[in-house]
PDB file of C-alpha atoms in Angstrom:
ATOM      1  CA  UNK G   1     121.100 125.641 123.456  1.00 88.00           C
ATOM      2  CA  UNK G   2     120.306 128.393 125.937  1.00 94.00           C
ATOM      3  CA  UNK G   3     118.704 127.852 129.325  1.00 92.00           C
ATOM      4  CA  UNK G   4     115.676 129.780 128.063  1.00 93.00           C
ATOM      5  CA  UNK G   5     115.285 127.504 125.037  1.00 95.00           C
ATOM      6  CA  UNK G   6     115.665 124.383 127.183  1.00 96.00           C
ATOM      7  CA  UNK G   7     113.094 125.784 129.621  1.00 94.00           C
ATOM      8  CA  UNK G   8     110.605 126.148 126.740  1.00 95.00           C
ATOM      9  CA  UNK G   9     111.558 122.789 125.227  1.00 97.00           C
ATOM     10  CA  UNK G  10     110.609 120.910 128.399  1.00 96.00           C
ATOM     11  CA  UNK G  11     106.974 121.926 127.978  1.00 96.00           C
ATOM     12  CA  UNK G  12     106.893 121.475 124.201  1.00 97.00           C
ATOM     13  CA  UNK G  13     108.204 117.924 124.534  1.00 98.00           C
ATOM     14  CA  UNK G  14     105.440 117.006 126.987  1.00 97.00           C
ATOM     15  CA  UNK G  15     102.568 118.893 125.309  1.00 97.00           C
ATOM     16  CA  UNK G  16     101.818 116.339 122.544  1.00 97.00           C
ATOM     17  CA  UNK G  17     101.432 113.587 125.117  1.00 97.00           C
ATOM     18  CA  UNK G  18      99.128 115.742 127.219  1.00 97.00           C
ATOM     19  CA  UNK G  19      97.106 116.477 124.076  1.00 97.00           C
ATOM     20  CA  UNK G  20      96.636 112.746 123.474  1.00 97.00           C
ATOM     21  CA  UNK G  21      95.599 112.078 127.078  1.00 97.00           C
ATOM     22  CA  UNK G  22      93.075 114.924 127.010  1.00 97.00           C
ATOM     23  CA  UNK G  23      91.816 114.968 123.419  1.00 97.00           C
ATOM     24  CA  UNK G  24      92.117 111.344 122.274  1.00 97.00           C
ATOM     25  CA  UNK G  25      91.127 109.152 125.223  1.00 97.00           C
ATOM     26  CA  UNK G  26      90.521 105.508 124.529  1.00 95.00           C
ATOM     27  CA  UNK G  27      92.546 105.404 121.327  1.00 97.00           C
ATOM     28  CA  UNK G  28      95.058 102.616 121.148  1.00 97.00           C
ATOM     29  CA  UNK G  29      97.967 105.035 120.678  1.00 97.00           C
ATOM     30  CA  UNK G  30      96.864 107.047 123.719  1.00 97.00           C
ATOM     31  CA  UNK G  31      96.536 103.939 125.866  1.00 97.00           C
ATOM     32  CA  UNK G  32     100.029 102.821 124.799  1.00 97.00           C
ATOM     33  CA  UNK G  33     101.519 106.250 125.507  1.00 96.00           C
ATOM     34  CA  UNK G  34      99.837 106.350 128.921  1.00 96.00           C
ATOM     35  CA  UNK G  35     101.346 102.961 129.781  1.00 97.00           C
ATOM     36  CA  UNK G  36     104.875 103.885 128.675  1.00 97.00           C
ATOM     37  CA  UNK G  37     107.684 105.682 130.441  1.00 96.00           C
ATOM     38  CA  UNK G  38     109.139 106.777 127.102  1.00 96.00           C
ATOM     39  CA  UNK G  39     107.312 110.152 126.959  1.00 97.00           C
ATOM     40  CA  UNK G  40     109.206 111.139 130.112  1.00 97.00           C
ATOM     41  CA  UNK G  41     112.660 110.459 128.653  1.00 98.00           C
ATOM     42  CA  UNK G  42     113.032 113.606 126.480  1.00 97.00           C
ATOM     43  CA  UNK G  43     111.842 115.842 129.319  1.00 98.00           C
ATOM     44  CA  UNK G  44     114.264 114.149 131.699  1.00 98.00           C
ATOM     45  CA  UNK G  45     117.038 114.702 129.138  1.00 98.00           C
ATOM     46  CA  UNK G  46     116.209 118.424 129.193  1.00 97.00           C
ATOM     47  CA  UNK G  47     116.264 118.286 132.987  1.00 97.00           C
ATOM     48  CA  UNK G  48     119.733 116.764 132.922  1.00 97.00           C
ATOM     49  CA  UNK G  49     120.987 119.352 130.418  1.00 97.00           C
ATOM     50  CA  UNK G  50     119.827 122.091 132.790  1.00 97.00           C
ATOM     51  CA  UNK G  51     120.694 120.397 136.081  1.00 97.00           C
ATOM     52  CA  UNK G  52     124.205 119.143 135.451  1.00 97.00           C
ATOM     53  CA  UNK G  53     125.824 122.591 135.062  1.00 96.00           C
ATOM     54  CA  UNK G  54     124.291 123.732 138.362  1.00 96.00           C
ATOM     55  CA  UNK G  55     124.550 120.391 140.124  1.00 96.00           C
ATOM     56  CA  UNK G  56     126.452 121.666 143.193  1.00 95.00           C
ATOM     57  CA  UNK G  57     123.748 124.272 143.883  1.00 95.00           C
ATOM     58  CA  UNK G  58     120.979 121.776 143.057  1.00 96.00           C
ATOM     59  CA  UNK G  59     122.453 119.174 145.381  1.00 96.00           C
ATOM     60  CA  UNK G  60     122.837 121.733 148.163  1.00 94.00           C
ATOM     61  CA  UNK G  61     119.188 122.767 147.764  1.00 94.00           C
ATOM     62  CA  UNK G  62     117.746 119.247 147.778  1.00 94.00           C
ATOM     63  CA  UNK G  63     120.086 117.563 150.270  1.00 95.00           C
ATOM     64  CA  UNK G  64     119.665 120.262 152.908  1.00 94.00           C
ATOM     65  CA  UNK G  65     116.350 121.904 152.088  1.00 92.00           C
ATOM     66  CA  UNK G  66     116.358 125.552 152.986  1.00 92.00           C
ATOM     67  CA  UNK G  67     114.384 128.395 151.433  1.00 95.00           C
ATOM     68  CA  UNK G  68     117.473 130.538 150.917  1.00 94.00           C
ATOM     69  CA  UNK G  69     119.250 127.710 149.056  1.00 93.00           C
ATOM     70  CA  UNK G  70     116.239 127.201 146.785  1.00 93.00           C
ATOM     71  CA  UNK G  71     116.076 130.921 146.110  1.00 94.00           C
ATOM     72  CA  UNK G  72     119.761 130.860 145.137  1.00 94.00           C
ATOM     73  CA  UNK G  73     119.138 127.875 142.874  1.00 94.00           C
ATOM     74  CA  UNK G  74     116.136 129.507 141.238  1.00 94.00           C
ATOM     75  CA  UNK G  75     118.163 132.668 140.603  1.00 95.00           C
ATOM     76  CA  UNK G  76     120.320 130.584 138.258  1.00 91.00           C
ATOM     77  CA  UNK G  77     118.770 130.141 134.813  1.00 85.00           C
ATOM     78  CA  UNK G  78     119.718 126.484 134.742  1.00 92.00           C
ATOM     79  CA  UNK G  79     118.445 125.985 138.271  1.00 95.00           C
ATOM     80  CA  UNK G  80     115.012 127.417 137.570  1.00 95.00           C
ATOM     81  CA  UNK G  81     114.899 125.544 134.273  1.00 95.00           C
ATOM     82  CA  UNK G  82     115.876 122.273 135.933  1.00 96.00           C
ATOM     83  CA  UNK G  83     113.140 122.624 138.534  1.00 96.00           C
ATOM     84  CA  UNK G  84     110.668 123.466 135.740  1.00 96.00           C
ATOM     85  CA  UNK G  85     111.673 120.395 133.696  1.00 97.00           C
ATOM     86  CA  UNK G  86     111.380 118.238 136.818  1.00 97.00           C
ATOM     87  CA  UNK G  87     107.866 119.571 137.423  1.00 97.00           C
ATOM     88  CA  UNK G  88     106.924 118.968 133.765  1.00 97.00           C
ATOM     89  CA  UNK G  89     108.178 115.366 133.910  1.00 97.00           C
ATOM     90  CA  UNK G  90     106.448 114.706 137.234  1.00 97.00           C
ATOM     91  CA  UNK G  91     103.180 116.240 136.027  1.00 97.00           C
ATOM     92  CA  UNK G  92     103.240 114.062 132.913  1.00 98.00           C
ATOM     93  CA  UNK G  93     103.908 110.990 135.054  1.00 97.00           C
ATOM     94  CA  UNK G  94     100.927 111.913 137.234  1.00 97.00           C
ATOM     95  CA  UNK G  95      98.763 112.576 134.177  1.00 98.00           C
ATOM     96  CA  UNK G  96      99.586 109.169 132.732  1.00 98.00           C
ATOM     97  CA  UNK G  97      98.713 107.507 136.029  1.00 98.00           C
ATOM     98  CA  UNK G  98      95.446 109.436 136.303  1.00 98.00           C
ATOM     99  CA  UNK G  99      94.526 108.510 132.724  1.00 98.00           C
ATOM    100  CA  UNK G 100      95.153 104.790 133.335  1.00 98.00           C
ATOM    101  CA  UNK G 101      93.264 104.817 136.643  1.00 97.00           C
ATOM    102  CA  UNK G 102      90.317 106.639 135.072  1.00 98.00           C
ATOM    103  CA  UNK G 103      90.145 104.150 132.204  1.00 97.00           C
ATOM    104  CA  UNK G 104      90.249 101.208 134.624  1.00 96.00           C
ATOM    105  CA  UNK G 105      87.507 102.733 136.785  1.00 96.00           C
ATOM    106  CA  UNK G 106      85.345 103.801 133.854  1.00 96.00           C
ATOM    107  CA  UNK G 107      85.508 107.528 134.593  1.00 97.00           C
ATOM    108  CA  UNK G 108      84.172 109.357 131.559  1.00 96.00           C
ATOM    109  CA  UNK G 109      86.659 111.307 129.395  1.00 97.00           C
ATOM    110  CA  UNK G 110      84.507 114.432 129.756  1.00 97.00           C
ATOM    111  CA  UNK G 111      85.225 114.298 133.477  1.00 97.00           C
ATOM    112  CA  UNK G 112      88.898 113.500 132.987  1.00 98.00           C
ATOM    113  CA  UNK G 113      89.656 116.090 130.315  1.00 97.00           C
ATOM    114  CA  UNK G 114      89.211 119.097 132.616  1.00 97.00           C
ATOM    115  CA  UNK G 115      90.990 117.269 135.459  1.00 97.00           C
ATOM    116  CA  UNK G 116      93.983 116.600 133.233  1.00 98.00           C
ATOM    117  CA  UNK G 117      94.057 120.242 132.102  1.00 98.00           C
ATOM    118  CA  UNK G 118      93.951 121.289 135.749  1.00 97.00           C
ATOM    119  CA  UNK G 119      96.794 118.866 136.454  1.00 97.00           C
ATOM    120  CA  UNK G 120      98.904 120.373 133.671  1.00 96.00           C
ATOM    121  CA  UNK G 121      98.401 123.830 135.141  1.00 96.00           C
ATOM    122  CA  UNK G 122      98.194 123.190 138.897  1.00 97.00           C
ATOM    123  CA  UNK G 123      99.072 119.555 139.470  1.00 95.00           C
ATOM    124  CA  UNK G 124      98.464 119.346 143.233  1.00 96.00           C
ATOM    125  CA  UNK G 125      94.905 120.628 142.802  1.00 98.00           C
ATOM    126  CA  UNK G 126      94.215 118.391 139.788  1.00 97.00           C
ATOM    127  CA  UNK G 127      95.584 115.316 141.510  1.00 98.00           C
ATOM    128  CA  UNK G 128      93.665 116.052 144.704  1.00 98.00           C
ATOM    129  CA  UNK G 129      90.421 116.456 142.746  1.00 98.00           C
ATOM    130  CA  UNK G 130      91.106 113.203 140.897  1.00 98.00           C
ATOM    131  CA  UNK G 131      91.822 111.345 144.134  1.00 98.00           C
ATOM    132  CA  UNK G 132      88.468 112.540 145.470  1.00 98.00           C
ATOM    133  CA  UNK G 133      86.584 111.465 142.346  1.00 97.00           C
ATOM    134  CA  UNK G 134      88.455 108.158 142.293  1.00 97.00           C
ATOM    135  CA  UNK G 135      87.499 107.485 145.922  1.00 97.00           C
ATOM    136  CA  UNK G 136      83.867 108.282 145.154  1.00 96.00           C
ATOM    137  CA  UNK G 137      83.793 105.987 142.124  1.00 95.00           C
ATOM    138  CA  UNK G 138      85.413 103.174 144.099  1.00 94.00           C
ATOM    139  CA  UNK G 139      82.993 103.621 147.005  1.00 92.00           C
ATOM    140  CA  UNK G 140      80.037 103.586 144.632  1.00 91.00           C
ATOM    141  CA  UNK G 141      81.318 100.416 142.961  1.00 89.00           C
ATOM    142  CA  UNK G 142      81.627  98.705 146.364  1.00 87.00           C
ATOM    143  CA  UNK G 143      78.099  99.727 147.403  1.00 86.00           C
ATOM    144  CA  UNK G 144      76.348  98.816 144.165  1.00 79.00           C
ATOM    145  CA  UNK G 145      78.359  96.059 142.547  1.00 57.00           C
ATOM    146  CA  UNK G 146      75.479  93.974 141.215  1.00 60.00           C
ATOM    147  CA  UNK G 147      72.693  96.463 140.518  1.00 54.00           C
ATOM    148  CA  UNK G 148      73.840  97.172 136.996  1.00 54.00           C
ATOM    149  CA  UNK G 149      73.617 100.916 137.618  1.00 53.00           C
ATOM    150  CA  UNK G 150      74.994 103.136 134.896  1.00 56.00           C
ATOM    151  CA  UNK G 151      78.631 104.011 135.359  1.00 57.00           C
ATOM    152  CA  UNK G 152      80.600 107.097 134.488  1.00 61.00           C
ATOM    153  CA  UNK G 153      82.110 105.108 131.598  1.00 58.00           C
ATOM    154  CA  UNK G 154      81.761 106.389 128.044  1.00 59.00           C
ATOM    155  CA  UNK G 155      79.050 104.791 125.980  1.00 52.00           C
TER     156      UNK G 155
END
């Protein structure tokens, strides 16, 4: 399989799990997927297929971080693909965590859906926004634990 095909495959392997997290919140299958590390395994396999052939350059880039080394790594098809697959796996891991946290805190799926989409596209921004919302929900729960105020949970 070519580096280009593996690059594409990394996303296509993760996309169904993202679709469940975003479009089918609260379903038993979604909750099980969000609690499992198994969705990460195929993406990590793609990572390994891309990373192993360029391992010396990858190791040089990560063990002694330097912009020039990363540019050299990214110039290699397998290097860029490996970094992409790593990002895809990490983003999915973050998305699963965000989903579980949101369910535990009662954050409504209509709030989480856009945050998860943002996380797929620009994970640092999506995660930062989620951390802010999570802190607000936790603070509100500490201030008003017994008032029976409506939550952000789905009805």
